[in-house]
CSV table of C-alpha atoms and ligand atoms in Angstrom, one decimal:
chain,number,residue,atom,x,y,z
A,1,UNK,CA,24.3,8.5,-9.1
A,2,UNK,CA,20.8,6.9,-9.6
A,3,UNK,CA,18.2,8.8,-11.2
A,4,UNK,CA,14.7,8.1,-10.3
A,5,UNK,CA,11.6,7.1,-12.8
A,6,UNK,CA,9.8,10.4,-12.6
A,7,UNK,CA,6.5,10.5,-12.8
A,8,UNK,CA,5.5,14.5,-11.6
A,9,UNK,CA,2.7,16.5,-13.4
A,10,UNK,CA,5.0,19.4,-13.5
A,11,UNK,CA,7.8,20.4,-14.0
A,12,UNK,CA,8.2,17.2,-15.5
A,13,UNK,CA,10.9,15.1,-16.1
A,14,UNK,CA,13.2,15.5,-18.6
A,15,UNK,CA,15.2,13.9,-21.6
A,16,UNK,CA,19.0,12.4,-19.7
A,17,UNK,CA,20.4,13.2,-22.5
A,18,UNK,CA,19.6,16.7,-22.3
A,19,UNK,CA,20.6,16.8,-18.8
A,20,UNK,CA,23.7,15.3,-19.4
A,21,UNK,CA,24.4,17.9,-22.0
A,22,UNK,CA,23.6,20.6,-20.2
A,23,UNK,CA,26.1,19.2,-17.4
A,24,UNK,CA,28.5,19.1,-19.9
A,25,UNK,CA,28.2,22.3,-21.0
A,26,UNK,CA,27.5,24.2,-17.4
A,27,UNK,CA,31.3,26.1,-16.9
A,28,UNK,CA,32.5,26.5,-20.3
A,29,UNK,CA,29.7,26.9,-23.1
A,30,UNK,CA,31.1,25.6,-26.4
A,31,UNK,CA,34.8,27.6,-25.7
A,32,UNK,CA,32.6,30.8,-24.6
A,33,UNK,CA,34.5,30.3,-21.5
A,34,UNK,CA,31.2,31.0,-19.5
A,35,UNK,CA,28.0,29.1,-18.5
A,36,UNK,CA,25.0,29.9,-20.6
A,37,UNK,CA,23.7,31.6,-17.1
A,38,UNK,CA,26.2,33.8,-17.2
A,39,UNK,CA,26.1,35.2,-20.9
A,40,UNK,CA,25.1,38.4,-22.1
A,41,UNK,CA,21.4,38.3,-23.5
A,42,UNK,CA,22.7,40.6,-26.4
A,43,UNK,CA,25.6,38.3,-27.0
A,44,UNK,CA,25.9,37.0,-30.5
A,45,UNK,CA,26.3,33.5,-28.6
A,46,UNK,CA,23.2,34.1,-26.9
A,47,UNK,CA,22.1,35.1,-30.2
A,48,UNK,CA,22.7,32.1,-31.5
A,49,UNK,CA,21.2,29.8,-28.8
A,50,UNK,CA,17.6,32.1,-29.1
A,51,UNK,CA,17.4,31.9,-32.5
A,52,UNK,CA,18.2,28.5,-33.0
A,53,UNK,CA,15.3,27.6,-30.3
A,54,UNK,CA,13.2,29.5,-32.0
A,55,UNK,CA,13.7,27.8,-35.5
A,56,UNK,CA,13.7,24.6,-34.2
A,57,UNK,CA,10.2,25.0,-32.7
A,58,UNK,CA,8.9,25.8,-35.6
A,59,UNK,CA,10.2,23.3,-37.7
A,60,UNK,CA,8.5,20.2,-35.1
A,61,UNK,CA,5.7,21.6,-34.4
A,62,UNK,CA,5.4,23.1,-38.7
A,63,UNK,CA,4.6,26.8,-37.2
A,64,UNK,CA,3.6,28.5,-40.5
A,65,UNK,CA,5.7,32.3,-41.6
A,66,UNK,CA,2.4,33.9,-40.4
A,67,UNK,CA,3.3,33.4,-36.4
A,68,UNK,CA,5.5,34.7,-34.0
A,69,UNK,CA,7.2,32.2,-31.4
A,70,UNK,CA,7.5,33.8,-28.3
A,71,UNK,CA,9.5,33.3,-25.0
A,72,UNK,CA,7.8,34.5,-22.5
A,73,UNK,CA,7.6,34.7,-18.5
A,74,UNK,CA,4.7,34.2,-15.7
A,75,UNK,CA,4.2,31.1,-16.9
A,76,UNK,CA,0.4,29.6,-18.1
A,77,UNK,CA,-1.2,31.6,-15.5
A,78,UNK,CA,-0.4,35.3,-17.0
A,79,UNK,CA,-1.7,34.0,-20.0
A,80,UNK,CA,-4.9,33.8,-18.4
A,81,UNK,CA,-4.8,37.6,-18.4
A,82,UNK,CA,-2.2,38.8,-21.3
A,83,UNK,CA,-5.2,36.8,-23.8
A,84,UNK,CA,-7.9,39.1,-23.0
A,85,UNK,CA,-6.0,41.7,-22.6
A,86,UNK,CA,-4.2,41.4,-26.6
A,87,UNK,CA,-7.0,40.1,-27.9
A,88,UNK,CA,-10.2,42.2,-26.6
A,89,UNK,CA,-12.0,43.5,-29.3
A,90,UNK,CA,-15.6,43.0,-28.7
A,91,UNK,CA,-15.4,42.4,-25.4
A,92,UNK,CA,-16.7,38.7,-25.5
A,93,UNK,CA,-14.9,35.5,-25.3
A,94,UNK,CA,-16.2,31.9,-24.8
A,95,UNK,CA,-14.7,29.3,-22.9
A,96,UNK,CA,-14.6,25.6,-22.8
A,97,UNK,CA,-14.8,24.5,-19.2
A,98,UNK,CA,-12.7,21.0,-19.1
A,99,UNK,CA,-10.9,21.1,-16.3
A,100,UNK,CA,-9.3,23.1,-13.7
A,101,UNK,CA,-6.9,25.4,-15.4
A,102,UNK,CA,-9.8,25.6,-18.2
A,103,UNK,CA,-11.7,26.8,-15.1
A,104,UNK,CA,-9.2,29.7,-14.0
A,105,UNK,CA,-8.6,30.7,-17.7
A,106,UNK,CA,-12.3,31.5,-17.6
A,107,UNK,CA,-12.5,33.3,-14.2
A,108,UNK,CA,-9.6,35.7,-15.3
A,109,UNK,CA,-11.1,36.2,-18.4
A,110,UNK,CA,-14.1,37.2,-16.5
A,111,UNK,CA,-11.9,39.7,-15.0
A,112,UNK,CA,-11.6,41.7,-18.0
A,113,UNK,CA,-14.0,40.6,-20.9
A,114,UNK,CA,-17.8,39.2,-20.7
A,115,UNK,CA,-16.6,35.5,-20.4
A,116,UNK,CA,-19.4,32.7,-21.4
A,117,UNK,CA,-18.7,28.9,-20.5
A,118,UNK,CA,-20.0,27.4,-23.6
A,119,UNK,CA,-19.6,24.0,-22.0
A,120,UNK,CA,-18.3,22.6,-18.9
A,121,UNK,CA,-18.1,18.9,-17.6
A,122,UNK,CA,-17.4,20.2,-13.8
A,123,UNK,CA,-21.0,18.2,-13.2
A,124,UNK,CA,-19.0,14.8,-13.0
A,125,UNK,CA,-15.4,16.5,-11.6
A,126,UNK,CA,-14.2,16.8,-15.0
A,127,UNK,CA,-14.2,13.4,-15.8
A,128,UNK,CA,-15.1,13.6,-19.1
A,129,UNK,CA,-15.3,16.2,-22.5
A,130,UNK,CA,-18.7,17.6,-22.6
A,131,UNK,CA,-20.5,17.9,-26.1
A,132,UNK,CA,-19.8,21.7,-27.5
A,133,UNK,CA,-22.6,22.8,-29.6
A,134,UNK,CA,-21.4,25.1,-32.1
A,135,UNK,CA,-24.9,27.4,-31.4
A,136,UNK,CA,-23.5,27.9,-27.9
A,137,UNK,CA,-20.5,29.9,-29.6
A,138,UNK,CA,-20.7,33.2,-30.4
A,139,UNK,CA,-19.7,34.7,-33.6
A,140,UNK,CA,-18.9,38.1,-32.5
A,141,UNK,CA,-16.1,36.7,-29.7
A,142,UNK,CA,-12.9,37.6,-29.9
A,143,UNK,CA,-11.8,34.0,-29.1
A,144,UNK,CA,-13.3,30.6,-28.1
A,145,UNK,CA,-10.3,29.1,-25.4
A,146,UNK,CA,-10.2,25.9,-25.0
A,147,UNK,CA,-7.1,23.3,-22.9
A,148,UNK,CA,-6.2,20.3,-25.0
A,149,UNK,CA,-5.0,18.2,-21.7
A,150,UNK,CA,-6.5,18.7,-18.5
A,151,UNK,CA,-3.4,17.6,-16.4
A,152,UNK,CA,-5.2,17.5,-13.5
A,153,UNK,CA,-8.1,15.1,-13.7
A,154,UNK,CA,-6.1,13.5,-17.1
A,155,UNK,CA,-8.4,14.0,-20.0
A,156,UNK,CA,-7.5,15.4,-23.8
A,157,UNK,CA,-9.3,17.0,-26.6
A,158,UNK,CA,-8.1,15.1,-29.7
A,159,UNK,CA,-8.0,17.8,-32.8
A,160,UNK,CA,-10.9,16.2,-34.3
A,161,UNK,CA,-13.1,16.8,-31.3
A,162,UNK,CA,-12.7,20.5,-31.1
A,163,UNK,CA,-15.5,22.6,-32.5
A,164,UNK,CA,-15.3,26.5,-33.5
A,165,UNK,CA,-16.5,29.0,-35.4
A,166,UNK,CA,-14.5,30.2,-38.6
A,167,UNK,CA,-13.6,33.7,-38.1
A,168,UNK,CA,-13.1,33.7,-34.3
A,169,UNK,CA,-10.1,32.5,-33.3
A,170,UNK,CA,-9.1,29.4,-31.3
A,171,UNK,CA,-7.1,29.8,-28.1
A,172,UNK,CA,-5.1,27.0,-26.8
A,173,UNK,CA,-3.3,26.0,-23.7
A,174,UNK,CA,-1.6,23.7,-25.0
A,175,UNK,CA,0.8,23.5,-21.2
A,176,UNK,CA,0.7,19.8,-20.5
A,177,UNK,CA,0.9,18.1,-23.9
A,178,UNK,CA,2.8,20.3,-26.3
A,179,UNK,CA,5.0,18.7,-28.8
A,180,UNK,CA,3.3,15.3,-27.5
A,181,UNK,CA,1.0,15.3,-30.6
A,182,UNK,CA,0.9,16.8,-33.8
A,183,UNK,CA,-1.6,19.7,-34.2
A,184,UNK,CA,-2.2,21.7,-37.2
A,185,UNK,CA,-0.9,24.8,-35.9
A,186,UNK,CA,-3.0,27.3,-38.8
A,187,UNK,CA,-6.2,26.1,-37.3
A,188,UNK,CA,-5.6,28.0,-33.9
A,189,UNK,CA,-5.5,31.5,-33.4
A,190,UNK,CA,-2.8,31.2,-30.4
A,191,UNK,CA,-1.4,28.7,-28.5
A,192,UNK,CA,0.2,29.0,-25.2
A,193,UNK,CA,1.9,26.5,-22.9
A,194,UNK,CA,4.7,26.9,-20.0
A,195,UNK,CA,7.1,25.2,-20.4
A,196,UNK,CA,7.9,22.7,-17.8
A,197,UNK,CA,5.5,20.2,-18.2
A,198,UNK,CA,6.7,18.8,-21.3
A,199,UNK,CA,9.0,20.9,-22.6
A,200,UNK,CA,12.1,22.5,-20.0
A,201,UNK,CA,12.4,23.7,-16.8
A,202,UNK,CA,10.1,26.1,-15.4
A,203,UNK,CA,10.3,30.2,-15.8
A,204,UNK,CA,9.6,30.5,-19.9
A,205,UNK,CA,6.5,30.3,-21.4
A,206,UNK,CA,5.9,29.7,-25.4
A,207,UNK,CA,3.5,31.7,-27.0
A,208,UNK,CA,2.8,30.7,-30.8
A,209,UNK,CA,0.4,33.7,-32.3
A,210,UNK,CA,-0.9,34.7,-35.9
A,211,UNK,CA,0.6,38.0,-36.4
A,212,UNK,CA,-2.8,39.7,-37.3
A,213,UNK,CA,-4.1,39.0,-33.3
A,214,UNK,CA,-0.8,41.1,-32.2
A,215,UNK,CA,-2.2,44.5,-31.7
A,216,UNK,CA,-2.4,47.7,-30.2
A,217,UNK,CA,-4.3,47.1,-26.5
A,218,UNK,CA,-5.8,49.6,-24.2
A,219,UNK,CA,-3.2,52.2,-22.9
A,220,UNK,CA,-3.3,51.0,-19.6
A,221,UNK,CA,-1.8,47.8,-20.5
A,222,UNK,CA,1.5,47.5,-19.0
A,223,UNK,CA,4.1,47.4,-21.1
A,224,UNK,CA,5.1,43.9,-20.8
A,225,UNK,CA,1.9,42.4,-21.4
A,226,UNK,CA,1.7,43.4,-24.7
A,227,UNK,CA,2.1,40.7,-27.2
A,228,UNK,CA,3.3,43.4,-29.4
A,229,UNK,CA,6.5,44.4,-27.0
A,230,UNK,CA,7.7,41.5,-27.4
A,231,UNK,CA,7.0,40.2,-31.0
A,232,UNK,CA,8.7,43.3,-31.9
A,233,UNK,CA,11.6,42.3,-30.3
A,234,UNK,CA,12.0,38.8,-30.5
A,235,UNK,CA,11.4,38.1,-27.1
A,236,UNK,CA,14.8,40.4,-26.1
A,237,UNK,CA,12.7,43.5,-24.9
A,238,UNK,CA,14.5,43.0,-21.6
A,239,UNK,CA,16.3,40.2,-20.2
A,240,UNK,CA,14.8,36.3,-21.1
A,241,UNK,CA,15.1,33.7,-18.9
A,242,UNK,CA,18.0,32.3,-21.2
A,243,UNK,CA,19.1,29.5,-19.5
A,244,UNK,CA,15.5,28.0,-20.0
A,245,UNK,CA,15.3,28.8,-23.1
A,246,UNK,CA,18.8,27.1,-23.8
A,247,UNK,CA,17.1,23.9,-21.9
A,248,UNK,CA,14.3,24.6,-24.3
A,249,UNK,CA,16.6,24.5,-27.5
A,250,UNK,CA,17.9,21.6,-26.1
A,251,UNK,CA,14.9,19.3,-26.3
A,252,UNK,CA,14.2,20.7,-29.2
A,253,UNK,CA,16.8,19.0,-30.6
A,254,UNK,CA,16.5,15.7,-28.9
A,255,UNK,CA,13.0,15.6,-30.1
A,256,UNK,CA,14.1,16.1,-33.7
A,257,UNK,CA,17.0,13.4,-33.2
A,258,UNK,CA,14.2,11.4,-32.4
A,259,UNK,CA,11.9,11.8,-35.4
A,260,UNK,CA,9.7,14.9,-34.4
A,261,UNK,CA,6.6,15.7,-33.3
A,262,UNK,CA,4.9,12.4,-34.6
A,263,UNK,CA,7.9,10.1,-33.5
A,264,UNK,CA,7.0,11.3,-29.8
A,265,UNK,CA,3.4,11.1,-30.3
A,266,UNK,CA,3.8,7.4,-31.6
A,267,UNK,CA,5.9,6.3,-28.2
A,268,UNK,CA,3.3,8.3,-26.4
A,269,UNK,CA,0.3,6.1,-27.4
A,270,UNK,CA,2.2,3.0,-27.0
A,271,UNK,CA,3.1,4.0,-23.4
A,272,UNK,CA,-0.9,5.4,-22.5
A,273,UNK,CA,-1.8,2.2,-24.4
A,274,UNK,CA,0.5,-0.2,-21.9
A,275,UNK,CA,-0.6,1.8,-18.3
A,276,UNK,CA,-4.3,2.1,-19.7
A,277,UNK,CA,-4.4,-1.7,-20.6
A,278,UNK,CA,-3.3,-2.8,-17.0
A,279,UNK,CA,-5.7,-0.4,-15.5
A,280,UNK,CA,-8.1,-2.1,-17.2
A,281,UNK,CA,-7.3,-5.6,-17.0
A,282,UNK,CA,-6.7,-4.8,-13.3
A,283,UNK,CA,-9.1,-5.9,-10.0
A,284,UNK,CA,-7.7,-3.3,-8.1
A,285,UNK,CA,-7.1,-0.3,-9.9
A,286,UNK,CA,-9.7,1.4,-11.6
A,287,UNK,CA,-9.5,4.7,-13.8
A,288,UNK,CA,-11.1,7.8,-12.9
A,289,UNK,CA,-12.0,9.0,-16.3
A,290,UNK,CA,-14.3,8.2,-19.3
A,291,UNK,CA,-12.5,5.7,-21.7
A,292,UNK,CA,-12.7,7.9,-25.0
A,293,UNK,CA,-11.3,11.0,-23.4
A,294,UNK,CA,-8.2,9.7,-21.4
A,295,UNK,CA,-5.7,11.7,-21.9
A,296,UNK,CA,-1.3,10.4,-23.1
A,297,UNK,CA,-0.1,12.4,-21.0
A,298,UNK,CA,-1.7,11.9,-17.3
A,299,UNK,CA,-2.8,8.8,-16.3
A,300,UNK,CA,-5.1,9.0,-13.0
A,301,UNK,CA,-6.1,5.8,-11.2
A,302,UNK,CA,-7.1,4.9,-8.0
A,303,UNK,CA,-7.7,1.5,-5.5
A,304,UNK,CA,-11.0,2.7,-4.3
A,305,UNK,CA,-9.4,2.7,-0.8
A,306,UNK,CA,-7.5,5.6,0.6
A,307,UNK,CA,-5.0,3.4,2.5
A,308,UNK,CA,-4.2,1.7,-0.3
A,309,UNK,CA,-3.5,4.2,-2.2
A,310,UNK,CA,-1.1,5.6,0.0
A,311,UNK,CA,0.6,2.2,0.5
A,312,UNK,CA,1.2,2.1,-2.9
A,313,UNK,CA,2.7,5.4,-3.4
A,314,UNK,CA,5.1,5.0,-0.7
A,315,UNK,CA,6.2,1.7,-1.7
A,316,UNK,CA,6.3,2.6,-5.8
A,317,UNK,CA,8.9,6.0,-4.1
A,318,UNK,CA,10.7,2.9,-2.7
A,319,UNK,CA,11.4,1.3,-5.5
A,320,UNK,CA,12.2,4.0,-7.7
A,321,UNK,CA,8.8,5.2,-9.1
A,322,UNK,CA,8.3,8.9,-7.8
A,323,UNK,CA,5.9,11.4,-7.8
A,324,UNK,CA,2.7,9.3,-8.5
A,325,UNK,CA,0.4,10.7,-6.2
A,326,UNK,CA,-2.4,12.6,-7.5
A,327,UNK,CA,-3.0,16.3,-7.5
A,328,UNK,CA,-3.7,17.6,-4.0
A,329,UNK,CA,-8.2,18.1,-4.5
A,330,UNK,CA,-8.4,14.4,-6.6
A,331,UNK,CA,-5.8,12.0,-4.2
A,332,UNK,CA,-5.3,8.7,-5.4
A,333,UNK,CA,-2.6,8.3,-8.5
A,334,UNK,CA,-2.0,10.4,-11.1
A,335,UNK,CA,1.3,9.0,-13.5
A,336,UNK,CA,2.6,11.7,-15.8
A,337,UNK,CA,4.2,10.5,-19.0
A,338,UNK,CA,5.6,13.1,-20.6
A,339,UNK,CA,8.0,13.0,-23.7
A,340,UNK,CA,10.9,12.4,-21.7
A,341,UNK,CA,9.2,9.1,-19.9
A,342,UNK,CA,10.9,6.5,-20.5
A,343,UNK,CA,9.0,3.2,-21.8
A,344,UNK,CA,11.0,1.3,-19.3
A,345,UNK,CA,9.9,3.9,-16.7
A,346,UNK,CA,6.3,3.0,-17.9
A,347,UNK,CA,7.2,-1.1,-18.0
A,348,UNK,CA,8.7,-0.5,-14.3
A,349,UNK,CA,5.0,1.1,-13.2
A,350,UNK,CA,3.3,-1.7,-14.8
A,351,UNK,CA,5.0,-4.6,-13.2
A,352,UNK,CA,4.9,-3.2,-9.7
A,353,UNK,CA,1.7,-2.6,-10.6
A,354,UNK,CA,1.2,-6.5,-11.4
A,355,UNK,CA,3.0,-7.2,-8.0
A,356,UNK,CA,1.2,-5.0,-5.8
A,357,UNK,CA,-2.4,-6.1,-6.7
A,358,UNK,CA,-1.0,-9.5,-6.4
A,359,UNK,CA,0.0,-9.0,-2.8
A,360,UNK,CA,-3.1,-6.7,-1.8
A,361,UNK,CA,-5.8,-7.5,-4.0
B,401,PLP,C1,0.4,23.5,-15.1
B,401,PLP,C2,-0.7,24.1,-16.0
B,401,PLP,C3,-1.0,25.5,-15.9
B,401,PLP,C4,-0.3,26.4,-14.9
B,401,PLP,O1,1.0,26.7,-15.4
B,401,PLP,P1,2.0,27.8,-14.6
B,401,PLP,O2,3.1,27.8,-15.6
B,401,PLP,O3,2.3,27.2,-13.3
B,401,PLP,O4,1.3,29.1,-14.6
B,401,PLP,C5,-1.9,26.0,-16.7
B,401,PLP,N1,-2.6,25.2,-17.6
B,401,PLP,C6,-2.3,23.9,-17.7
B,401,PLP,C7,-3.1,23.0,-18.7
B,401,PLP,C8,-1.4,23.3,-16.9
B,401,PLP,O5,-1.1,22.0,-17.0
């Protein structure tokens, strides 16, 4: 078996260690005599496996008794609509244009609500985080969204850049750097990030929101995409995608093993810090973003020459480094360096890095 460096946006690569437990565990779960896939969802082992998920999330990421976790489906993308739909109160919501999924938030918001782009750095491809002037904001909106990592271009809002109003609460997809960073959890209103970026494998999304936003919506709401259908129930309305949640609980674990949210953050910067330094240091490779906002979690680069690019892509797969190209509208590289990364992963980039501009520079 050899297991590549992985370097995909999403879903993301994930802890070994995890895998490797989950392997163990695939035929007989813990003497259950069945797979976690194969378990009731009302099991009391099941039970188990939900609520310890659950409890473990909110002691990394310090989720105060005032929120509900919840498991959801659809991913980040029916957030886009549940949000409005829960939350509509006055009809108005603002939205902080940074990138592309901040960008499709804001168009299905439109959808349902009188959406305002209070800011957006589109002018220069999202390559930056634009100033947000707290008059822009209005004080009657039901929420002011915003996405901490733009996973596409590779920018981040730190925590002490965001700017909101008091009493309207702050919305956050949080999908491609959860659990990457500590964030005070009681300054947002809800958070919201699928899950296989930086967290499991794809088909659950985790929805962190202050009880007081769960509400009764208008009637013709469907059923499941009411916040309140599920808080009620603790996510076991009807079936959850267990077996991601199970992957869920399980680096949930690791990343308390490893010393929480602020261990991982630590090993993050040190690993941004290595791949941004040799960027910079670099004659061939340039990065594609401002310096202040680069984001941990997605490093974007590029040669300046579209054959080059190429070249290298196909000769980093060769060696072991997958999944570096950059998202299909940007081209050029794009390395993802989620939790589960690897510094050696990082240290492999970085030398082949070192080797190629050597040979093509
Ligand atoms: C990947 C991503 C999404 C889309 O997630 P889906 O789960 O595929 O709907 C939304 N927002 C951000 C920031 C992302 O990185």
């Amino acid at each position: 078996m050899s297991r590549v460096f992985n370097f995909s946006a999403g879903p993301g690569t994930l802890p070994e260690e995890v895998l490797q437990q989950a392997a163990d565990e695939l035929l007989d779960y813990k003497g259950s005599g069945m797979s976690v896939m194969e378990m009731s969802h009302r099991s009391s082992w099941y039970d188990d496996i939900h609520k310890k998920a659950e409890k473990d999330l909110r002691e990394i990421m310090n989720i105060p008794d005032n929120y509900k976790v919840l498991f959801l489906q659809g991913g980040a993308h029916l957030q886009f609509s549940m949000i409005p739909l829960n939350l509509k109160n006055s009809g108005k919501a603002d939205y902080f244009i940074t990138g592309n999924w901040a960008k499709k938030a804001y168009k299905e918001g439109a959808k349902y609500l009188d959406a305002k782009a209070v800011a957006s750095s589109e002018d220069k491809q999202f390559t930056y985080i634009p100033k947000l002037d707290e008059s822009a904001l209005r004080s009657d909106a039901d929420f002011l969204h915003i996405t901490t990592n733009n996973t596409v271009y590779g920018t981040r809002i730190s925590e002490k850049d965001i700017v909101c109003l008091d009493n309207v609460p702050l919305v956050a997809d949080m999908s491609s750097n959860i659990l990457s960073e500590v964030y005070d959890v009681s300054k947002f209103g809800l958070i919201y990030a699928g899950a296989q970026k930086n967290m499991g494998p794809a088909g659950v999304t985790i929805v962190i929101v202050r009880e007081d936003l769960i509400k009764d919506t208008d009637s013709l709401v469907p059923t499941m995409l009411q916040y309140k259908t599920h808080s009620e129930k603790d996510s076991l309305y009807n079936t959850p995608p267990c077996y991601s949640i199970y992957i869920c609980g399980l680096v949930y674990e690791w990343i308390k093993k490893n010393g929480g949210v602020a261990a991982m953050q630590k090993i993050n910067e040190e690993k941004a810090k290595m791949l941004y330094d040799c960027i910079d240091n670099s004659k061939l490779f340039k990065g594609t973003v401002e310096k202040s906002y680069r984001s941990l979690m997605n490093v974007n680069f590029v040669t300046g020459s579209e054959e080059l690019d190429k070249k290298f892509i196909k000769e980093a797969a060769e060696r072991g480094i997958a999944n570096i190209k950059g998202y299909r509208t940007v081209g050029g590289m794009r390395a993802s360096i989620y939790n589960a990364m690897p510094v050696e992963g990082v240290k492999a980039l970085v030398e082949f890095m070192k080797e190629f501009e050597a040979k093509n520079a």
